[in-house]
CSV table of C-alpha atoms and ligand atoms in Angstrom, one decimal:
chain,number,residue,atom,x,y,z
A,1,MET,CA,115.7,-78.9,35.2
A,2,THR,CA,118.3,-81.6,34.6
A,3,ALA,CA,117.6,-84.7,32.6
A,4,LEU,CA,117.7,-86.7,35.8
A,5,ALA,CA,115.2,-84.5,37.5
A,6,ASN,CA,113.0,-84.8,34.5
A,7,GLU,CA,113.2,-88.6,34.7
A,8,ASN,CA,112.3,-88.5,38.4
A,9,VAL,CA,109.3,-86.4,37.7
A,10,GLN,CA,108.3,-88.8,35.0
A,11,GLU,CA,108.4,-91.8,37.4
A,12,ASP,CA,106.0,-90.1,39.8
A,13,ARG,CA,103.6,-89.1,37.0
A,14,GLU,CA,100.3,-90.6,36.2
A,15,PHE,CA,101.1,-90.8,32.5
A,16,SER,CA,104.3,-91.4,30.6
A,17,MET,CA,105.6,-89.0,28.0
A,18,ASP,CA,108.7,-90.2,26.1
A,19,ASP,CA,110.9,-88.0,23.9
A,20,ALA,CA,109.2,-89.1,20.7
A,21,ALA,CA,105.7,-88.1,22.1
A,22,PHE,CA,107.0,-84.7,23.2
A,23,LYS,CA,108.6,-84.2,19.8
A,24,THR,CA,105.4,-85.0,18.0
A,25,ILE,CA,103.4,-82.7,20.2
A,26,SER,CA,105.8,-79.8,19.8
A,27,GLU,CA,106.0,-80.3,16.1
A,28,ALA,CA,102.2,-80.4,15.8
A,29,ILE,CA,101.6,-77.2,17.8
A,30,TYR,CA,104.2,-75.4,15.7
A,31,LYS,CA,102.6,-76.6,12.5
A,32,GLN,CA,99.1,-75.8,13.6
A,33,ALA,CA,99.6,-72.5,15.5
A,34,GLY,CA,103.2,-71.4,14.9
A,35,ILE,CA,103.8,-71.8,18.7
A,36,VAL,CA,107.4,-72.8,19.5
A,37,ILE,CA,107.8,-75.3,22.3
A,38,ASP,CA,111.3,-76.3,23.2
A,39,GLU,CA,112.7,-78.8,25.7
A,40,THR,CA,112.4,-76.4,28.6
A,41,LYS,CA,108.6,-76.5,28.2
A,42,ARG,CA,108.2,-80.2,28.9
A,43,GLU,CA,106.5,-79.7,32.2
A,44,LEU,CA,104.1,-77.2,30.7
A,45,VAL,CA,103.2,-79.6,27.9
A,46,TYR,CA,102.5,-82.3,30.4
A,47,ALA,CA,100.4,-80.1,32.6
A,48,ARG,CA,98.3,-78.7,29.7
A,49,VAL,CA,97.9,-81.7,27.5
A,50,VAL,CA,97.1,-84.2,30.3
A,51,ARG,CA,93.6,-82.8,30.3
A,52,ARG,CA,93.2,-84.1,26.8
A,53,LEU,CA,94.4,-87.5,27.8
A,54,ARG,CA,91.8,-87.6,30.6
A,55,ALA,CA,89.0,-86.3,28.4
A,56,LEU,CA,89.8,-88.9,25.7
A,57,SER,CA,90.6,-91.7,28.3
A,58,LEU,CA,94.0,-92.3,26.7
A,59,PRO,CA,96.6,-94.3,28.7
A,60,ASP,CA,99.7,-92.2,27.9
A,61,PHE,CA,101.2,-89.4,25.8
A,62,GLU,CA,102.4,-91.8,23.2
A,63,SER,CA,98.8,-92.6,22.4
A,64,TYR,CA,97.9,-89.0,22.2
A,65,ALA,CA,100.9,-88.4,19.9
A,66,GLN,CA,99.5,-91.2,17.7
A,67,LEU,CA,96.2,-89.5,17.6
A,68,LEU,CA,97.8,-86.2,16.4
A,69,GLN,CA,99.3,-88.1,13.5
A,70,GLY,CA,96.2,-90.2,12.6
A,71,ALA,CA,92.9,-89.8,10.9
A,72,ASN,CA,91.3,-88.0,13.9
A,73,ALA,CA,94.0,-85.3,14.1
A,74,VAL,CA,91.8,-82.6,12.4
A,75,LYS,CA,89.0,-83.4,14.8
A,76,GLU,CA,91.3,-83.0,17.8
A,77,SER,CA,93.0,-79.9,16.5
A,78,LYS,CA,90.9,-77.2,18.2
A,79,ASP,CA,91.1,-78.8,21.7
A,80,PHE,CA,94.8,-79.5,21.2
A,81,ILE,CA,95.5,-75.8,20.4
A,82,ASN,CA,93.2,-74.6,23.2
A,83,ALA,CA,95.1,-76.7,25.6
A,84,LEU,CA,98.5,-75.2,24.7
A,85,THR,CA,97.7,-71.5,24.3
A,86,THR,CA,98.6,-69.1,27.2
A,87,ASN,CA,95.9,-66.6,27.6
A,88,HIS,CA,97.2,-64.2,30.3
A,89,THR,CA,95.8,-60.7,29.9
A,90,ARG,CA,94.4,-57.7,31.8
A,91,PHE,CA,92.3,-54.6,31.3
A,92,PHE,CA,94.5,-51.6,30.5
A,93,ARG,CA,97.5,-53.8,30.2
A,94,GLU,CA,100.5,-51.6,29.2
A,95,PRO,CA,98.6,-48.4,29.9
A,96,HIS,CA,100.9,-46.3,27.8
A,97,HIS,CA,99.3,-47.8,24.7
A,98,PHE,CA,95.9,-46.6,25.7
A,99,GLU,CA,97.3,-43.2,26.7
A,100,PHE,CA,98.9,-42.9,23.2
A,101,LEU,CA,95.5,-43.9,21.7
A,102,GLN,CA,93.8,-41.2,23.7
A,103,ASN,CA,96.3,-38.4,23.5
A,104,THR,CA,97.8,-38.9,20.0
A,105,ILE,CA,95.7,-41.1,17.8
A,106,ILE,CA,92.2,-40.0,18.6
A,107,PRO,CA,93.0,-36.2,18.3
A,108,TYR,CA,94.6,-37.1,14.9
A,109,TRP,CA,91.5,-38.8,13.7
A,110,LYS,CA,89.3,-35.9,14.9
A,111,LYS,CA,91.5,-33.4,13.0
A,112,ARG,CA,91.6,-35.7,10.0
A,113,ALA,CA,87.8,-35.9,10.0
A,114,LYS,CA,87.6,-32.1,9.8
A,115,PHE,CA,89.6,-32.1,6.5
A,116,THR,CA,88.4,-35.3,4.9
A,117,GLY,CA,85.0,-36.1,6.5
A,118,ASN,CA,86.3,-39.6,7.3
A,119,LYS,CA,84.7,-40.8,10.5
A,120,ARG,CA,85.2,-44.5,9.9
A,121,ILE,CA,87.5,-46.2,12.4
A,122,ARG,CA,88.5,-49.9,12.3
A,123,VAL,CA,90.6,-51.5,15.0
A,124,TRP,CA,91.9,-55.1,15.1
A,125,SER,CA,92.8,-56.8,18.4
A,126,SER,CA,94.5,-59.8,16.8
A,127,ALA,CA,95.3,-62.0,19.9
A,128,SER,CA,92.4,-60.8,22.0
A,129,SER,CA,92.4,-63.7,24.5
A,130,SER,CA,89.5,-63.4,27.1
A,131,GLY,CA,88.4,-59.9,25.8
A,132,GLU,CA,90.1,-57.5,28.3
A,133,GLU,CA,92.1,-55.9,25.5
A,134,PRO,CA,89.3,-55.3,23.0
A,135,TYR,CA,87.0,-54.1,25.8
A,136,THR,CA,89.7,-51.7,27.0
A,137,LEU,CA,90.0,-50.4,23.4
A,138,ALA,CA,86.2,-50.1,23.2
A,139,MET,CA,86.0,-48.1,26.5
A,140,VAL,CA,88.5,-45.6,25.2
A,141,LEU,CA,86.9,-45.3,21.8
A,142,ALA,CA,83.3,-45.1,23.2
A,143,ASP,CA,84.4,-42.3,25.5
A,144,ALA,CA,85.8,-40.3,22.5
A,145,PHE,CA,83.2,-41.1,19.8
A,146,ASP,CA,79.8,-42.0,21.2
A,147,ARG,CA,78.5,-38.5,21.5
A,148,GLY,CA,76.2,-38.5,18.5
A,149,GLU,CA,78.8,-37.0,16.1
A,150,GLY,CA,78.4,-39.7,13.5
A,151,TRP,CA,81.5,-41.7,14.2
A,152,ASP,CA,81.4,-45.2,12.8
A,153,TRP,CA,83.9,-47.3,14.9
A,154,LYS,CA,84.3,-51.0,15.1
A,155,ILE,CA,86.7,-53.5,16.7
A,156,LEU,CA,87.5,-56.9,15.3
A,157,ALA,CA,88.7,-59.2,18.1
A,158,THR,CA,90.2,-62.5,17.1
A,159,ASP,CA,92.1,-65.4,18.7
A,160,ILE,CA,92.9,-68.9,17.8
A,161,ASP,CA,91.5,-70.3,21.1
A,162,THR,CA,87.8,-71.1,20.9
A,163,ASN,CA,87.3,-71.5,24.6
A,164,ILE,CA,88.8,-68.2,25.4
A,165,LEU,CA,86.8,-66.5,22.7
A,166,ASN,CA,83.6,-67.8,24.2
A,167,LYS,CA,84.6,-66.3,27.5
A,168,ALA,CA,85.4,-63.0,25.7
A,169,LYS,CA,82.0,-62.9,24.0
A,170,GLN,CA,80.3,-63.2,27.4
A,171,GLY,CA,82.2,-60.2,28.7
A,172,ARG,CA,81.8,-61.4,32.3
A,173,TYR,CA,84.6,-60.8,34.8
A,174,ASP,CA,85.1,-61.2,38.5
A,175,ASP,CA,85.9,-58.1,40.6
A,176,LEU,CA,89.6,-59.1,41.0
A,177,GLY,CA,90.2,-58.6,37.3
A,178,LEU,CA,88.8,-55.0,37.3
A,179,GLU,CA,91.2,-53.2,39.5
A,180,GLU,CA,93.0,-51.5,36.6
A,181,ILE,CA,89.9,-50.0,35.1
A,182,PRO,CA,89.5,-46.3,36.0
A,183,PRO,CA,86.3,-45.8,38.0
A,184,GLY,CA,84.6,-43.5,35.4
A,185,TYR,CA,84.8,-46.2,32.8
A,186,LYS,CA,83.7,-48.9,35.2
A,187,ALA,CA,80.5,-46.9,36.1
A,188,ARG,CA,79.7,-46.2,32.4
A,189,TYR,CA,80.4,-49.5,30.7
A,190,LEU,CA,80.1,-52.3,33.3
A,191,LYS,CA,77.2,-53.6,35.2
A,192,GLN,CA,77.6,-55.4,38.5
A,193,ASN,CA,75.8,-58.7,39.0
A,194,ASP,CA,74.5,-60.0,42.3
A,195,ASP,CA,77.4,-62.5,42.7
A,196,LYS,CA,80.0,-59.6,42.6
A,197,SER,CA,81.0,-60.4,39.0
A,198,PHE,CA,80.7,-57.6,36.3
A,199,ILE,CA,79.3,-57.7,32.8
A,200,VAL,CA,80.3,-55.5,30.0
A,201,ASN,CA,77.3,-53.5,28.8
A,202,SER,CA,75.8,-54.0,25.3
A,203,GLU,CA,76.7,-50.5,24.2
A,204,LEU,CA,80.3,-51.7,24.1
A,205,LYS,CA,79.7,-55.2,23.0
A,206,ASN,CA,77.8,-53.9,19.9
A,207,HIS,CA,81.0,-52.4,18.6
A,208,ILE,CA,83.0,-55.6,18.8
A,209,THR,CA,83.0,-58.7,16.6
A,210,PHE,CA,84.7,-61.8,18.0
A,211,ASN,CA,85.9,-64.4,15.6
A,212,ARG,CA,88.4,-67.3,15.6
A,213,LEU,CA,91.4,-66.5,13.5
A,214,ASN,CA,94.8,-68.2,13.3
A,215,LEU,CA,97.4,-65.6,12.6
A,216,HIS,CA,99.4,-68.2,10.6
A,217,SER,CA,96.5,-69.1,8.3
A,218,ALA,CA,94.5,-67.1,5.8
A,219,TRP,CA,92.9,-63.9,7.1
A,220,PRO,CA,89.4,-63.5,5.8
A,221,ILE,CA,89.6,-59.8,6.2
A,222,LYS,CA,88.5,-57.2,3.6
A,223,THR,CA,88.9,-54.0,5.5
A,224,GLU,CA,92.0,-51.8,6.1
A,225,PHE,CA,92.6,-51.2,9.8
A,226,ASP,CA,93.5,-47.8,11.4
A,227,VAL,CA,95.0,-49.6,14.4
A,228,ILE,CA,96.2,-53.2,14.9
A,229,PHE,CA,97.0,-54.6,18.3
A,230,CYS,CA,99.2,-57.8,18.2
A,231,ARG,CA,100.4,-57.8,21.8
A,232,ASN,CA,102.1,-60.6,23.8
A,233,VAL,CA,101.8,-63.3,21.2
A,234,PHE,CA,104.9,-62.8,19.1
A,235,ILE,CA,106.9,-64.2,22.1
A,236,TYR,CA,105.5,-67.6,21.2
A,237,PHE,CA,106.6,-67.4,17.5
A,238,ASP,CA,110.0,-67.9,15.7
A,239,PRO,CA,111.7,-65.2,13.7
A,240,PRO,CA,110.5,-66.3,10.2
A,241,SER,CA,106.9,-66.4,11.4
A,242,LYS,CA,107.2,-63.0,13.0
A,243,LYS,CA,108.7,-61.5,9.8
A,244,SER,CA,105.9,-63.0,7.7
A,245,LEU,CA,103.3,-61.6,10.1
A,246,VAL,CA,104.8,-58.1,10.1
A,247,ASP,CA,104.7,-58.0,6.3
A,248,ARG,CA,101.0,-59.1,6.4
A,249,PHE,CA,100.2,-56.5,9.0
A,250,ALA,CA,101.8,-53.9,6.8
A,251,LYS,CA,99.4,-54.8,4.0
A,252,THR,CA,96.4,-54.8,6.3
A,253,LEU,CA,97.1,-51.5,8.0
A,254,SER,CA,96.1,-48.2,6.4
A,255,ASN,CA,99.0,-45.9,5.3
A,256,ASP,CA,98.4,-43.7,8.3
A,257,GLY,CA,97.7,-46.5,10.8
A,258,TRP,CA,99.5,-47.7,13.9
A,259,LEU,CA,100.7,-51.2,15.0
A,260,PHE,CA,101.0,-52.1,18.7
A,261,LEU,CA,103.1,-54.9,20.0
A,262,GLY,CA,103.7,-56.3,23.5
A,263,HIS,CA,106.3,-55.0,26.0
A,264,SER,CA,109.1,-57.4,25.1
A,265,GLU,CA,108.5,-57.6,21.4
A,266,SER,CA,110.3,-55.8,18.6
A,267,ILE,CA,110.1,-55.9,14.8
A,268,LEU,CA,112.8,-53.5,13.8
A,269,GLY,CA,115.3,-54.4,11.2
A,270,ASP,CA,116.7,-52.9,8.0
A,271,ARG,CA,113.9,-54.1,5.9
A,272,SER,CA,111.0,-53.6,8.4
A,273,PRO,CA,108.0,-51.9,6.8
A,274,PHE,CA,107.5,-50.1,10.2
A,275,LYS,CA,109.3,-47.5,12.3
A,276,LEU,CA,109.0,-47.0,16.0
A,277,VAL,CA,107.0,-44.0,17.3
A,278,GLY,CA,106.5,-44.8,21.0
A,279,ARG,CA,107.2,-47.7,23.4
A,280,THR,CA,106.3,-50.8,21.2
A,281,ILE,CA,104.2,-48.6,19.0
A,282,TYR,CA,104.9,-48.6,15.3
A,283,GLU,CA,103.7,-46.7,12.2
A,284,PRO,CA,104.4,-47.5,8.5
A,285,ARG,CA,107.9,-46.6,7.5
A,286,HIS,CA,106.5,-44.4,4.7
A,287,VAL,CA,103.6,-43.0,6.6
A,288,GLU,CA,101.2,-40.9,4.7
A,289,ARG,CA,99.3,-38.6,7.0
A,290,THR,CA,96.9,-36.1,5.5
A,291,ILE,CA,97.4,-33.5,8.3
B,301,SAM,C1,99.3,-63.9,26.3
B,301,SAM,S1,97.8,-63.7,25.4
B,301,SAM,C2,97.8,-62.0,25.0
B,301,SAM,C3,96.5,-61.3,25.1
B,301,SAM,C4,96.5,-59.8,24.8
B,301,SAM,N1,96.9,-59.5,23.5
B,301,SAM,C5,97.4,-59.1,25.8
B,301,SAM,O1,98.4,-58.6,25.5
B,301,SAM,O2,97.0,-59.0,27.0
B,301,SAM,C6,98.2,-64.5,23.9
B,301,SAM,C7,97.0,-64.9,23.0
B,301,SAM,O3,97.5,-65.3,21.7
B,301,SAM,C8,96.7,-66.3,21.3
B,301,SAM,N2,97.4,-67.0,20.2
B,301,SAM,C9,98.4,-67.9,20.2
B,301,SAM,N3,98.7,-68.3,19.0
B,301,SAM,C10,97.9,-67.7,18.1
B,301,SAM,C11,97.8,-67.8,16.7
B,301,SAM,N4,98.5,-68.6,16.0
B,301,SAM,N5,96.8,-67.1,16.1
B,301,SAM,C12,96.0,-66.3,16.9
B,301,SAM,N6,96.1,-66.2,18.3
B,301,SAM,C13,97.0,-66.9,18.9
B,301,SAM,C14,96.4,-67.2,22.5
B,301,SAM,O4,95.3,-68.0,22.3
B,301,SAM,C15,96.3,-66.1,23.6
B,301,SAM,O5,94.9,-65.8,23.9
């Protein structure tokens, strides 16, 4: 959109948003969540943040920008971040990832267990949005491991957005969102409600812990993960943030683990601690597999 077109849009708008207010908002979301918002996202910022102006009865974006710089900034932070995150997701999104899990990783774990007795599996869905990704992982893992063979598997599902996490915890989805789920999984792990919505059964839910976690803050994580999903969130971050995250993932992943990114995301480079083993699937550069 040209500058002129932008101005015209502004004239018709209920609230004004001058350059300084836009700059303050984009700097604040970068500082708080690592999300990069450039000039081309002005309309998006307006459409998302206008809800906060209405909720707080503020007259314009300039007042909201002042709030973000004042004493109440910390109190506003959660709602501000929630307004600006993009949560699009789907069950079995990028199905080749789940095929790799099923056909390569799970057989490896089963073989490894025969040699080492290790039946403990930890998976992290690190930008889990409304839950479709961790529940998909859970369906595939439950199918492989819930047969009374003593497997101990758990999924940590985290996201920065508290509203979307609440939705994820409920595990309730309308029928439109479920088309991608193979019928066998649907019958086993979802229950249909009277209003046509579905709810994930407690057998799956019991394997998942949902928590708020900002990828750019401290990670209160003590465990080493066998698999980390960090899909379709790197696209919002700049190169230095991505590099720092990749190094932190390398430290959090076991030596024989796998890291999954989204379809348009790549972390390769001379000094990357990972190498590519499948479409946006990585393993540690110096992988140590026991079998
Ligand atoms: C587009 S969704 C991707 C969901 C899922 N991983 C997928 O691929 O379908 C991106 C998610 O990243 C979350 N997010 C954005 N910035 C984040 C941050 N700094 N820390 C943690 N999560 C973040 C958003 O709240 C959103 O739910």
